[in-house]
């Protein structure tokens, strides 16, 4: 319903990509990466679909998918200790204030260290919630 997409530009891009996919000396980094991944038998069998021309009628019809941007994780949050108590800007604990989940810092309070891997956030989020709850309960006796 609007003219944000320029069909000619998209068509030219797809045709350029299709030229690369059948080119043994492709310069397109994504195409090269697909070919490289498929050199490993495990990736070829179960992880990387066999590449083909997008405009190959045998693989049609084309469908359009509308994508929306979302925040997957913040990688931010407050600075906390292991009881999930929050440090203020002066570096001192702010009494009575706790954070859990992503709000407790990188990947749920940094429970997995500085190099949290994709897919390891939920555990840290839950664990920091437990720590915060226990520390708060202990604080009020
Ligand atoms: C698509 C996707 C896939 C993911 N896959 C994985 C995965 O496979 N493994 C993994 O470990 N992690 C994964 N994560 C990350 C993980 O899901 C999040 O890190 C985790 O859910 C964060 O939990 P949270 O409780 O800290 O925050 P959230 O789940 O974001 O909860 C925050 C809550 O606060 C509410 N809120 C916000 N503002 C206010 C307000 N002013 N007043 C009241 N309420 C408010 C929100 O509505 C929300 O319910 C994924 C995340 C996404 C988005």
PDB file of C-alpha atoms in Angstrom, residues 53-113:
ATOM      1  CA  UNK A  53      18.613 -19.322  -7.314  1.00  0.00           C
ATOM      2  CA  UNK A  54      15.787 -17.331  -5.675  1.00  0.00           C
ATOM      3  CA  UNK A  55      14.197 -16.822  -9.087  1.00  0.00           C
ATOM      4  CA  UNK A  56      14.435 -20.494 -10.030  1.00  0.00           C
ATOM      5  CA  UNK A  57      10.797 -21.411 -10.938  1.00  0.00           C
ATOM      6  CA  UNK A  58      11.337 -24.867  -9.448  1.00  0.00           C
ATOM      7  CA  UNK A  59      11.604 -23.205  -6.021  1.00  0.00           C
ATOM      8  CA  UNK A  60       8.679 -20.823  -6.407  1.00  0.00           C
ATOM      9  CA  UNK A  61       6.370 -19.190  -5.724  1.00  0.00           C
ATOM     10  CA  UNK A  62       8.010 -16.252  -3.940  1.00  0.00           C
ATOM     11  CA  UNK A  63       6.313 -14.986  -0.805  1.00  0.00           C
ATOM     12  CA  UNK A  64       6.930 -11.718   1.031  1.00  0.00           C
ATOM     13  CA  UNK A  65       7.467 -11.645   4.795  1.00  0.00           C
ATOM     14  CA  UNK A  66       7.115  -8.420   6.740  1.00  0.00           C
ATOM     15  CA  UNK A  67       9.731  -8.176   9.477  1.00  0.00           C
ATOM     16  CA  UNK A  68       9.525  -6.002  12.574  1.00  0.00           C
ATOM     17  CA  UNK A  69      12.408  -4.843  14.716  1.00  0.00           C
ATOM     18  CA  UNK A  70      12.298  -5.864  18.382  1.00  0.00           C
ATOM     19  CA  UNK A  71      14.680  -5.661  21.287  1.00  0.00           C
ATOM     20  CA  UNK A  72      15.842  -9.184  21.954  1.00  0.00           C
ATOM     21  CA  UNK A  73      17.959  -8.416  24.957  1.00  0.00           C
ATOM     22  CA  UNK A  74      19.266  -5.192  26.417  1.00  0.00           C
ATOM     23  CA  UNK A  75      22.800  -6.240  27.416  1.00  0.00           C
ATOM     24  CA  UNK A  76      22.399  -3.464  29.929  1.00  0.00           C
ATOM     25  CA  UNK A  77      20.844  -3.164  33.347  1.00  0.00           C
ATOM     26  CA  UNK A  78      21.992  -2.009  36.737  1.00  0.00           C
ATOM     27  CA  UNK A  79      25.248  -2.889  38.411  1.00  0.00           C
ATOM     28  CA  UNK A  80      24.421  -5.454  41.095  1.00  0.00           C
ATOM     29  CA  UNK A  81      26.146  -7.725  43.574  1.00  0.00           C
ATOM     30  CA  UNK A  82      25.401 -11.453  43.768  1.00  0.00           C
ATOM     31  CA  UNK A  83      22.446 -10.724  46.071  1.00  0.00           C
ATOM     32  CA  UNK A  84      21.099  -8.557  43.240  1.00  0.00           C
ATOM     33  CA  UNK A  85      21.349  -5.427  45.360  1.00  0.00           C
ATOM     34  CA  UNK A  86      21.856  -2.363  43.185  1.00  0.00           C
ATOM     35  CA  UNK A  87      24.927  -0.153  43.327  1.00  0.00           C
ATOM     36  CA  UNK A  88      24.293   3.580  43.074  1.00  0.00           C
ATOM     37  CA  UNK A  89      26.403   5.987  41.040  1.00  0.00           C
ATOM     38  CA  UNK A  90      28.536   6.548  44.119  1.00  0.00           C
ATOM     39  CA  UNK A  91      29.483   2.838  44.048  1.00  0.00           C
ATOM     40  CA  UNK A  92      27.557   2.137  47.241  1.00  0.00           C
ATOM     41  CA  UNK A  93      24.680  -0.336  47.664  1.00  0.00           C
ATOM     42  CA  UNK A  94      21.292   1.380  47.546  1.00  0.00           C
ATOM     43  CA  UNK A  95      19.491  -0.079  50.584  1.00  0.00           C
ATOM     44  CA  UNK A  96      16.275  -1.950  49.851  1.00  0.00           C
ATOM     45  CA  UNK A  97      16.642  -1.831  46.060  1.00  0.00           C
ATOM     46  CA  UNK A  98      17.016  -5.115  44.116  1.00  0.00           C
ATOM     47  CA  UNK A  99      17.031  -6.048  40.461  1.00  0.00           C
ATOM     48  CA  UNK A 100      16.197  -9.344  38.774  1.00  0.00           C
ATOM     49  CA  UNK A 101      16.441 -10.567  35.200  1.00  0.00           C
ATOM     50  CA  UNK A 102      17.981  -8.407  32.523  1.00  0.00           C
ATOM     51  CA  UNK A 103      17.533  -5.391  34.786  1.00  0.00           C
ATOM     52  CA  UNK A 104      20.136  -7.028  37.054  1.00  0.00           C
ATOM     53  CA  UNK A 105      22.780  -6.544  34.376  1.00  0.00           C
ATOM     54  CA  UNK A 106      24.148  -8.372  31.384  1.00  0.00           C
ATOM     55  CA  UNK A 107      22.283 -11.633  30.781  1.00  0.00           C
ATOM     56  CA  UNK A 108      20.560 -11.698  34.152  1.00  0.00           C
ATOM     57  CA  UNK A 109      23.122 -10.322  36.545  1.00  0.00           C
ATOM     58  CA  UNK A 110      26.171 -11.617  34.700  1.00  0.00           C
ATOM     59  CA  UNK A 111      25.523 -15.056  36.231  1.00  0.00           C
ATOM     60  CA  UNK A 112      27.390 -16.656  33.340  1.00  0.00           C
ATOM     61  CA  UNK A 113      30.327 -14.302  33.507  1.00  0.00           C
TER      62      UNK A 113
END
